[in-house]
The first five atom37 places (N, CA, C, CB, O) and aatype in JSON, in Angstrom:
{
  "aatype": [20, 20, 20, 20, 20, 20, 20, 20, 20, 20, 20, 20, 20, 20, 20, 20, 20, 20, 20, 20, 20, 20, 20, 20, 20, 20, 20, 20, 20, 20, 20, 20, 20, 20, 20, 20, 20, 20, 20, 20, 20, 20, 20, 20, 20, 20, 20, 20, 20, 20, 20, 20, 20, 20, 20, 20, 20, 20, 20, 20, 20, 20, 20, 20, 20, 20, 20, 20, 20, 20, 20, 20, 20, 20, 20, 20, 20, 20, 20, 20, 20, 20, 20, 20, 20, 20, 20, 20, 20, 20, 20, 20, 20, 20, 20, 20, 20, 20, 20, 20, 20, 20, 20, 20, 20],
  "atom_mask": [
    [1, 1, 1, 1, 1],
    [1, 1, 1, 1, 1],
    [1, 1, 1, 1, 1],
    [1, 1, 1, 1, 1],
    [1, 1, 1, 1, 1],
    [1, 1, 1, 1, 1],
    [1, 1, 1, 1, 1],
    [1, 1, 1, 1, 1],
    [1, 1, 1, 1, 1],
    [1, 1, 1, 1, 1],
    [1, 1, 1, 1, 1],
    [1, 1, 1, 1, 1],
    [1, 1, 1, 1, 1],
    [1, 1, 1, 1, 1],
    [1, 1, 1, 1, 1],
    [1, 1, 1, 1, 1],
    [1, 1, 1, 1, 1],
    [1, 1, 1, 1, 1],
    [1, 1, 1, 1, 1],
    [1, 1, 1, 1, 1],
    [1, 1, 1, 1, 1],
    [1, 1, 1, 1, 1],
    [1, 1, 1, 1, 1],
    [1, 1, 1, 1, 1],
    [1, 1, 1, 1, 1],
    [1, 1, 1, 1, 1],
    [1, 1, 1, 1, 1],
    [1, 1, 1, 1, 1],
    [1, 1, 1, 1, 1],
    [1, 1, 1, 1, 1],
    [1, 1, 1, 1, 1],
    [1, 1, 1, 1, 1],
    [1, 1, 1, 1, 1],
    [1, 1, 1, 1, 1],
    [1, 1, 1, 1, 1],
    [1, 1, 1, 1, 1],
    [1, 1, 1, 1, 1],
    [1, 1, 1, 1, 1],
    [1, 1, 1, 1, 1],
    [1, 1, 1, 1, 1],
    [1, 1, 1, 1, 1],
    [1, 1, 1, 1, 1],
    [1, 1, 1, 1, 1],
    [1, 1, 1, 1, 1],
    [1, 1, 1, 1, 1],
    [1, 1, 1, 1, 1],
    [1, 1, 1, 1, 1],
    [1, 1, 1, 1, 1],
    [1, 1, 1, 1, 1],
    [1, 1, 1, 1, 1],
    [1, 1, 1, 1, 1],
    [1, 1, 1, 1, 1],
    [1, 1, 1, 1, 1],
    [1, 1, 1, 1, 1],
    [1, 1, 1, 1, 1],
    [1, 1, 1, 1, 1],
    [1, 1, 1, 1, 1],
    [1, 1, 1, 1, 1],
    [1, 1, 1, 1, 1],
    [1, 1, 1, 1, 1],
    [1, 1, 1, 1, 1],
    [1, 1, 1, 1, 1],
    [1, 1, 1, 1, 1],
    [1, 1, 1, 1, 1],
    [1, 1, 1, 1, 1],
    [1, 1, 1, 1, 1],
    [1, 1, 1, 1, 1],
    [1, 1, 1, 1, 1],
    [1, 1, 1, 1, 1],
    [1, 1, 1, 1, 1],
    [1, 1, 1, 1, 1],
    [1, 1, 1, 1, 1],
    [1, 1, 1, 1, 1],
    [1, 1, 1, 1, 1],
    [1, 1, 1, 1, 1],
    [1, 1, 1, 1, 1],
    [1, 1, 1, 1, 1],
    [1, 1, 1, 1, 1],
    [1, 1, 1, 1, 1],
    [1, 1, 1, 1, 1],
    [1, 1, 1, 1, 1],
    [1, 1, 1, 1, 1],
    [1, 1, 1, 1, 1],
    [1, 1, 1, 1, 1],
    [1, 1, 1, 1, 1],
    [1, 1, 1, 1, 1],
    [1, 1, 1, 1, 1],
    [1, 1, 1, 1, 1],
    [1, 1, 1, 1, 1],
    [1, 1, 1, 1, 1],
    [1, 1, 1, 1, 1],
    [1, 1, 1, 1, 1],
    [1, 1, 1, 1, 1],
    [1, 1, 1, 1, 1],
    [1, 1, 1, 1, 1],
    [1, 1, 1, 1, 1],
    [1, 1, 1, 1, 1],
    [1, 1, 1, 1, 1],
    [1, 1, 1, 1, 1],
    [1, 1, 1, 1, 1],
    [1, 1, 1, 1, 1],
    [1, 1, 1, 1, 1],
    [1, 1, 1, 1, 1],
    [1, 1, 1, 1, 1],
    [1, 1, 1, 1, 1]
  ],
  "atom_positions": [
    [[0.84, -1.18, 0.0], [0.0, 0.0, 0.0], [0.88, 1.24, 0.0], [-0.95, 0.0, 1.21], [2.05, 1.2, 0.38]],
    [[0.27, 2.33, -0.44], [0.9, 3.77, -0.45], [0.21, 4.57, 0.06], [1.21, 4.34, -1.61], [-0.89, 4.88, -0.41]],
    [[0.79, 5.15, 1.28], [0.0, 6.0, 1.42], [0.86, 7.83, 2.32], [-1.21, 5.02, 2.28], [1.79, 7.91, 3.13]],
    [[0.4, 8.44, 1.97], [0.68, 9.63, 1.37], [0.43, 10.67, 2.9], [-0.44, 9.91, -0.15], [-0.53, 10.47, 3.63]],
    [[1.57, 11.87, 3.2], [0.96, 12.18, 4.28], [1.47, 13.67, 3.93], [1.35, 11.36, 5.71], [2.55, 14.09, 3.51]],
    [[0.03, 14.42, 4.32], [-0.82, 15.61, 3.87], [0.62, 16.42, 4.12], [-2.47, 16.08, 4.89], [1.41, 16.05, 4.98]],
    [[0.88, 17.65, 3.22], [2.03, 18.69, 2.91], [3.44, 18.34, 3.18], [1.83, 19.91, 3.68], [4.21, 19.13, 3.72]],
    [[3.97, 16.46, 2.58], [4.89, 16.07, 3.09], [4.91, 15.73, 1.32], [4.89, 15.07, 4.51], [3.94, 15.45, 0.61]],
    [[6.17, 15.85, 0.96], [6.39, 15.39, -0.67], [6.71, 14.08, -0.58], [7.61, 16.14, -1.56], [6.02, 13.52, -1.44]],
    [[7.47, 13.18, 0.07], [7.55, 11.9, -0.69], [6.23, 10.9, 0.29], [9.49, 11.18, -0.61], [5.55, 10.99, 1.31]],
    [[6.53, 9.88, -0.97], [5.12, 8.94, -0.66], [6.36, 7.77, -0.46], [3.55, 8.65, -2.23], [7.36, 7.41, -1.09]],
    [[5.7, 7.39, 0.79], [6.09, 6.28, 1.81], [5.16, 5.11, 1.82], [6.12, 6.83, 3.25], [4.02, 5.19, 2.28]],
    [[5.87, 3.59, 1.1], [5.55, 2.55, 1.12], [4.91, 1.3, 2.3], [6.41, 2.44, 0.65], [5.26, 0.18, 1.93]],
    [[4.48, 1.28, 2.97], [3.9, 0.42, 3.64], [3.59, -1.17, 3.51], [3.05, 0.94, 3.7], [2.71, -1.48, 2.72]],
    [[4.23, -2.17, 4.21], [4.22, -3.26, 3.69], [2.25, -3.3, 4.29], [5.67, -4.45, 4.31], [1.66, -2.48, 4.99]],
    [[1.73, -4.66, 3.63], [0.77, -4.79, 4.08], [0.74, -5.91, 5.16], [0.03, -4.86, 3.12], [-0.29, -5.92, 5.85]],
    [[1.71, -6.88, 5.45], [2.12, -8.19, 5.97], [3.43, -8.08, 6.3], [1.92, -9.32, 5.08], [4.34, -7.73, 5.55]],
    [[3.49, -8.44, 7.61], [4.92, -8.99, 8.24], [4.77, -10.33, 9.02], [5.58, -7.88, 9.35], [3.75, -10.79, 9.52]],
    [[5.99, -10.82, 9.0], [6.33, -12.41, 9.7], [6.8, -12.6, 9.94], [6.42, -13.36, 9.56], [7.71, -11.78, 9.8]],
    [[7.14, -13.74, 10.63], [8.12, -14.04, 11.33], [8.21, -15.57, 11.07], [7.96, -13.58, 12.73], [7.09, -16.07, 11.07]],
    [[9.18, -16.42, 10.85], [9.6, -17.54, 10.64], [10.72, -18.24, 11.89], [10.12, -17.36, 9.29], [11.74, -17.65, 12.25]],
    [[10.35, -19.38, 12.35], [11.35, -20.63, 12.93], [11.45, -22.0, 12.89], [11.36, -20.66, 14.01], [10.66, -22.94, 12.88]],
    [[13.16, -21.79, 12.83], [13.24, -23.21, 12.72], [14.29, -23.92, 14.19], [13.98, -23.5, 11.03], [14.91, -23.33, 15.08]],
    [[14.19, -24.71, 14.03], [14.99, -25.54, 14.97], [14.83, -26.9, 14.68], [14.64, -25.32, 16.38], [14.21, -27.44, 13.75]],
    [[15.72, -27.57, 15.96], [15.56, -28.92, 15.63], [14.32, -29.42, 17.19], [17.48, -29.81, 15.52], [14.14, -28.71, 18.18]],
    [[13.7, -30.71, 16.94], [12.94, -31.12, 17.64], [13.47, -31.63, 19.18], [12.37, -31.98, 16.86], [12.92, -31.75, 20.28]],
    [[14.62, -31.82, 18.74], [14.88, -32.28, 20.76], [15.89, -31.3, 21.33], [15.78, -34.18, 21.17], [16.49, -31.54, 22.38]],
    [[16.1, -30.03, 20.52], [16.81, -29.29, 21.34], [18.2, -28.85, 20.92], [16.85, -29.94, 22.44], [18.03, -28.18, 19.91]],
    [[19.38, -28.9, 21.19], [20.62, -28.71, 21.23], [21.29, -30.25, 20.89], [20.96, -28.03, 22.64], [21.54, -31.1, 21.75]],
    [[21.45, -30.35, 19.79], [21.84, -31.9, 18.96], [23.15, -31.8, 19.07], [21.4, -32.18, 17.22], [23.78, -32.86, 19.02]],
    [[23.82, -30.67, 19.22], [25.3, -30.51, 18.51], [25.53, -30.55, 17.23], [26.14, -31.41, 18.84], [26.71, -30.21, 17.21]],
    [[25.31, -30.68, 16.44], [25.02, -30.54, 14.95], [24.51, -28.69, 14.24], [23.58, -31.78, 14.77], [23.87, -27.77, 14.74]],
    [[25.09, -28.85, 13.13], [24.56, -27.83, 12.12], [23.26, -28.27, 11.56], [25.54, -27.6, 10.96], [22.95, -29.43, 11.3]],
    [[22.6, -27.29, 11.42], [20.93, -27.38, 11.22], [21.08, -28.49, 9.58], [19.94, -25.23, 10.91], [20.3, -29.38, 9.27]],
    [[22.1, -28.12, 8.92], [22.63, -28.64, 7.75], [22.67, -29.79, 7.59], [23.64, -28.34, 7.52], [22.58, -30.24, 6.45]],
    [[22.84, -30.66, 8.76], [23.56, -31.79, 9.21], [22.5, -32.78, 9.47], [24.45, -31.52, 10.45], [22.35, -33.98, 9.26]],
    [[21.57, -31.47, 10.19], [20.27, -32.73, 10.0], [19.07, -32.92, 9.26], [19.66, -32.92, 11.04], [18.44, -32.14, 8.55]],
    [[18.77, -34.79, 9.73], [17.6, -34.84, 8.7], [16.23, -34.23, 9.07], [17.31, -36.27, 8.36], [15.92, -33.53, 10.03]],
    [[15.56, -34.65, 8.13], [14.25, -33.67, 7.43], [13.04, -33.95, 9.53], [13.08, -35.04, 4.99], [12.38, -33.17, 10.22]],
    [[13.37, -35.25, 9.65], [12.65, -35.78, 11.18], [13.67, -35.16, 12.14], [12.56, -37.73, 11.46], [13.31, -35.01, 13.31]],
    [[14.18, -35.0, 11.99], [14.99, -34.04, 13.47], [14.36, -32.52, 13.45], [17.13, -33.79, 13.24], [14.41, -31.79, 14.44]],
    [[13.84, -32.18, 12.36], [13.3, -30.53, 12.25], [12.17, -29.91, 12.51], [13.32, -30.08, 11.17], [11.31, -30.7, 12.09]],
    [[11.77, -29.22, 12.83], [10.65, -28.59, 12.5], [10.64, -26.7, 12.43], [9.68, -29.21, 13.58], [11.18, -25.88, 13.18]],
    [[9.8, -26.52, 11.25], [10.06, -25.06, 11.28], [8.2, -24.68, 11.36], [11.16, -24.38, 9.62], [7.29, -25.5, 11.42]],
    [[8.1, -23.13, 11.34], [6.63, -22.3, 11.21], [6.8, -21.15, 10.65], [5.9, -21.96, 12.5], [7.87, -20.6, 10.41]],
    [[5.82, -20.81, 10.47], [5.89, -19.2, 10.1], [4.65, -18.99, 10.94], [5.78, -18.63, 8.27], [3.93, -19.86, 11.43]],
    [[4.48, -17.07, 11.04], [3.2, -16.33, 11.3], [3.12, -15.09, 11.15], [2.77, -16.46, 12.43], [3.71, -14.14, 11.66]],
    [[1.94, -15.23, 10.02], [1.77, -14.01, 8.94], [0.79, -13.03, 9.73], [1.02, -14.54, 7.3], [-0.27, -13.43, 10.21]],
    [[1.17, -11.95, 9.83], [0.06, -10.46, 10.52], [0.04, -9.8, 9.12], [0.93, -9.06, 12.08], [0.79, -9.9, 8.15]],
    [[-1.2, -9.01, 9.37], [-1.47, -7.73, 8.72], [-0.93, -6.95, 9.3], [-2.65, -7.32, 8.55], [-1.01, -7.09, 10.52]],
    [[-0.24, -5.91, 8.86], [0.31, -4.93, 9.05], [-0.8, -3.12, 9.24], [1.31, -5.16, 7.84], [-0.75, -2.0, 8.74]],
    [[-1.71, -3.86, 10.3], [-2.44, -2.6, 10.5], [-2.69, -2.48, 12.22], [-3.97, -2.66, 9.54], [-2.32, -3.28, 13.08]],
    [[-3.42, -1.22, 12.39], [-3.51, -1.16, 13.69], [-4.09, -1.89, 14.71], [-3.84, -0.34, 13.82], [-3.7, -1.88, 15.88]],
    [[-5.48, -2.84, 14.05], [-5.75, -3.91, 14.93], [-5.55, -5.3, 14.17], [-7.19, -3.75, 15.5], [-5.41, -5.17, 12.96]],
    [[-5.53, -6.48, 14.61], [-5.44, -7.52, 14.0], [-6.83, -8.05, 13.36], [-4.83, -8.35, 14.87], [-7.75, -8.3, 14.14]],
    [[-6.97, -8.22, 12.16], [-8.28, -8.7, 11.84], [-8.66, -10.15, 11.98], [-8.51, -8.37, 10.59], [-9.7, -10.56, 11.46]],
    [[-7.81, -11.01, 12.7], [-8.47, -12.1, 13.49], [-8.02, -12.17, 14.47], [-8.48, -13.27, 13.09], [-8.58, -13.12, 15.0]],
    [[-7.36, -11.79, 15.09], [-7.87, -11.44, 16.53], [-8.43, -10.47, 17.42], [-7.22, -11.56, 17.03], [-8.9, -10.69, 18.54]],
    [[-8.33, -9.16, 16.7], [-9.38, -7.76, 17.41], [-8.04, -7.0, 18.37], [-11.18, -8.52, 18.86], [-8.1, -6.03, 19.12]],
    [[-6.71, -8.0, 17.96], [-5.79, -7.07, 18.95], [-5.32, -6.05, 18.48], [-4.67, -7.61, 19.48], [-5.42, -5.76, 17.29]],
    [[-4.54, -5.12, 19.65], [-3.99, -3.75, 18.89], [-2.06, -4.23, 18.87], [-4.5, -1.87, 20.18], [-1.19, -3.47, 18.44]],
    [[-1.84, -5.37, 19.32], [-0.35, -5.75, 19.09], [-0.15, -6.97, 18.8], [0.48, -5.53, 20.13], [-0.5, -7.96, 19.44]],
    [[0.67, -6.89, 17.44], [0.67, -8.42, 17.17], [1.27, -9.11, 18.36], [1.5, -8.82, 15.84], [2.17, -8.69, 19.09]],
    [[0.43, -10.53, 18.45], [0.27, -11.35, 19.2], [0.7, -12.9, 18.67], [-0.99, -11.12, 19.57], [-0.03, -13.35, 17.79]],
    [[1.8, -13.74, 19.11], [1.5, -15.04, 18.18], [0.84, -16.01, 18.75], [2.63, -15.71, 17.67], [0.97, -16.38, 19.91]],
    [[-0.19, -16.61, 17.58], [-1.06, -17.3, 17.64], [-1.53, -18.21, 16.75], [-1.7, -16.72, 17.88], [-1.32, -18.06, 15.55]],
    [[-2.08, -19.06, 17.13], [-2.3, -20.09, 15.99], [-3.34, -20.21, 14.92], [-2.43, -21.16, 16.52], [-3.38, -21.06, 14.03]],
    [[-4.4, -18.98, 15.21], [-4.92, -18.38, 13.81], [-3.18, -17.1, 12.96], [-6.91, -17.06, 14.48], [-3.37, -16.02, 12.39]],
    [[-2.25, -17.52, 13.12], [-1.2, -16.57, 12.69], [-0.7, -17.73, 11.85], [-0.12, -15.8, 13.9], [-0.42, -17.4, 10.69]],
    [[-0.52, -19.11, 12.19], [0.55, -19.98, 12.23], [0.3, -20.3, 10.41], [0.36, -21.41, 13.56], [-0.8, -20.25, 9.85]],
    [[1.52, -20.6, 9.79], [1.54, -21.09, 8.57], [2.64, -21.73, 7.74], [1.2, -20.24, 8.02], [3.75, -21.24, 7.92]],
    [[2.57, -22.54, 7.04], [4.19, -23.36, 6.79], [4.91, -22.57, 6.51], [4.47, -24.42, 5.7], [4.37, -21.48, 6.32]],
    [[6.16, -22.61, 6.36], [7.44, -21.64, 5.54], [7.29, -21.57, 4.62], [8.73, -21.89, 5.43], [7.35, -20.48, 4.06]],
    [[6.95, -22.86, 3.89], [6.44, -22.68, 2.52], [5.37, -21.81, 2.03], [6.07, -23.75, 2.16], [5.42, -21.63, 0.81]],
    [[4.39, -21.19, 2.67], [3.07, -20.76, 2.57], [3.79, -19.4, 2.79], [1.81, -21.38, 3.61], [3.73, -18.57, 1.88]],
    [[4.18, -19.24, 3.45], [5.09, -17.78, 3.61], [6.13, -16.95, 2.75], [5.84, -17.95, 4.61], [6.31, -15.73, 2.67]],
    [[6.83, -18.16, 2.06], [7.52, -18.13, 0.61], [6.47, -17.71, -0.48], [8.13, -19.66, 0.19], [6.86, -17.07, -1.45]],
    [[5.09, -18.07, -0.34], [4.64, -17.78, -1.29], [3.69, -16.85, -1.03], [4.33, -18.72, -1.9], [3.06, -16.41, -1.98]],
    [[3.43, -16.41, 0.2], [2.72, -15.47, 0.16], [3.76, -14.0, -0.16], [1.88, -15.58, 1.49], [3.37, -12.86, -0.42]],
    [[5.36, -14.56, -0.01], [5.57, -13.0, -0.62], [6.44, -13.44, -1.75], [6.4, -11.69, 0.49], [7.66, -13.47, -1.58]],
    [[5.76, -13.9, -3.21], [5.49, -13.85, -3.81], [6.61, -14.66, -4.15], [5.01, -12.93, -4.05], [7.11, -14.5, -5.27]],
    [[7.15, -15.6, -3.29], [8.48, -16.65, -3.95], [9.89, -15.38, -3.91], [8.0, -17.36, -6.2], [10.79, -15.63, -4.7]],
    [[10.02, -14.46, -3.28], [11.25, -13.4, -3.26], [11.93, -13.76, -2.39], [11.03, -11.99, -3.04], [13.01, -13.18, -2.28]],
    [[11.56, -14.93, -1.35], [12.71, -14.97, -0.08], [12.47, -16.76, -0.34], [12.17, -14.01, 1.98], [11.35, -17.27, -0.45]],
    [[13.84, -17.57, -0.4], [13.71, -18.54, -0.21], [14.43, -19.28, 1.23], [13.98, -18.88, -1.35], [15.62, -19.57, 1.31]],
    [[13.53, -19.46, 2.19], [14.17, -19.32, 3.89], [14.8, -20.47, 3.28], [13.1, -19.48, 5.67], [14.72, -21.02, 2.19]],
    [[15.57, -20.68, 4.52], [16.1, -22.03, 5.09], [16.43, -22.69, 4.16], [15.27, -22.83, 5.87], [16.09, -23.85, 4.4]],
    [[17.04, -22.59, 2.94], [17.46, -23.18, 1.5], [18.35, -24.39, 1.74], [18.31, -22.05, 0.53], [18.55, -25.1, 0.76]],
    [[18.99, -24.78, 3.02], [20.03, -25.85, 2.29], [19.08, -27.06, 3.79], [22.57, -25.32, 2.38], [19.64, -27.99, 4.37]],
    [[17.33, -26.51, 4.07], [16.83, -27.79, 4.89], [15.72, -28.42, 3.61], [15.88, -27.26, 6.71], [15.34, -27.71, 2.68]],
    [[15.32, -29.9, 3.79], [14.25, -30.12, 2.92], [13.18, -29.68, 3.34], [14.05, -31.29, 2.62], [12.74, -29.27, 4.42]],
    [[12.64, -29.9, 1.82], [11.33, -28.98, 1.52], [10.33, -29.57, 2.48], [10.7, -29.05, -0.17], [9.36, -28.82, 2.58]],
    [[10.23, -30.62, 3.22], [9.47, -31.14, 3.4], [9.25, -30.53, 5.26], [9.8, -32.57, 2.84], [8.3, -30.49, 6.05]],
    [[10.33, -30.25, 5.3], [10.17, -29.43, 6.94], [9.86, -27.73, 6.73], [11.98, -29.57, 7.98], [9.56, -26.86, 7.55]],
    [[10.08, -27.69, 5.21], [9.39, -26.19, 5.09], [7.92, -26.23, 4.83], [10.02, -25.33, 3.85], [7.25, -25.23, 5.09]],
    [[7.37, -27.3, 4.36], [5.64, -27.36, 3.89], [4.82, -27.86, 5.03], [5.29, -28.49, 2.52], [3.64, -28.1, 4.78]],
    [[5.29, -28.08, 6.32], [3.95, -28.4, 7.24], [4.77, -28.25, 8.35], [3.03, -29.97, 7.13], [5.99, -28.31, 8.42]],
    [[3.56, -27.95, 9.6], [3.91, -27.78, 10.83], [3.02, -28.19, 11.57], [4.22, -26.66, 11.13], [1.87, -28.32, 11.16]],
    [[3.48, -28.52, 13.03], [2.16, -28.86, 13.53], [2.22, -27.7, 14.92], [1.99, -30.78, 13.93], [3.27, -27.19, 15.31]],
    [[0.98, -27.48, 15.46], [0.73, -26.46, 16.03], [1.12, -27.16, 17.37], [-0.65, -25.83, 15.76], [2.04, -26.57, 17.93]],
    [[0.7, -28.17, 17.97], [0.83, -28.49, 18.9], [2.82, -29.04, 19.55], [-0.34, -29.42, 18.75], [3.23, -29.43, 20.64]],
    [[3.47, -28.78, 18.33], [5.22, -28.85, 18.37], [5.51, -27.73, 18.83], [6.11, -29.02, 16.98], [6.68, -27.61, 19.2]],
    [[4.78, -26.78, 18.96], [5.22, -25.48, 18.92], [4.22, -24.68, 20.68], [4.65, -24.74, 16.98], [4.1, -23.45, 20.79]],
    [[3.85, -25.31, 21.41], [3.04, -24.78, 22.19], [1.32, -24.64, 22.02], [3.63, -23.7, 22.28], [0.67, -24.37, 23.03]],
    [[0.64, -24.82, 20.73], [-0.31, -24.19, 20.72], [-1.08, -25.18, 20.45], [-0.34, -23.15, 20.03], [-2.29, -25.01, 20.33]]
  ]
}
């Protein structure tokens, strides 16, 4: 979005969405490079906000994470539009699903 502020000349870009992405491994501190391990030792998430003053599914005024937020890495890759490819040297397969309950929720 663009939006424009009254007797100021330049026009200032506004993302409409921000996120946040993690990964780790599932039991903790392996000793290992994330590199090192396999696709079952991993798990990653993402969680996508609107970038406005209240949250439109949750009614908050600060993003909050939550599991109406939660979404694969993969889903996050493509919601901005395939321009960021996270976590490139883990398989795809720990970037396309998550489960909510790995994660607290």
């Amino acid at each position: 979005n663009i939006y424009s502020i009254p007797n100021y000349c330049k026009t200032c870009i506004v993302p409409t969405h921000f996120y946040k992405i993690v990964l780790r491994t599932k039991k903790g501190n392996t000793g290992k490079a994330i590199q090192e391990c396999s696709a079952d030792e991993l798990k990653a998430v993402g969680f996508w906000f609107s970038n406005t003053d209240k949250d439109e599914q949750t009614g908050s005024t600060s993003p909050t994470l939550s599991k109406v937020h939660m979404r694969s890495v993969a889903e996050i890759e493509h919601l901005t539009c395939n321009e960021f490819n996270f976590f490139p040297d883990i398989p795809d397969e720990v970037k396309k699903s998550f489960n909510a309950s790995d994660w607290g929720f």
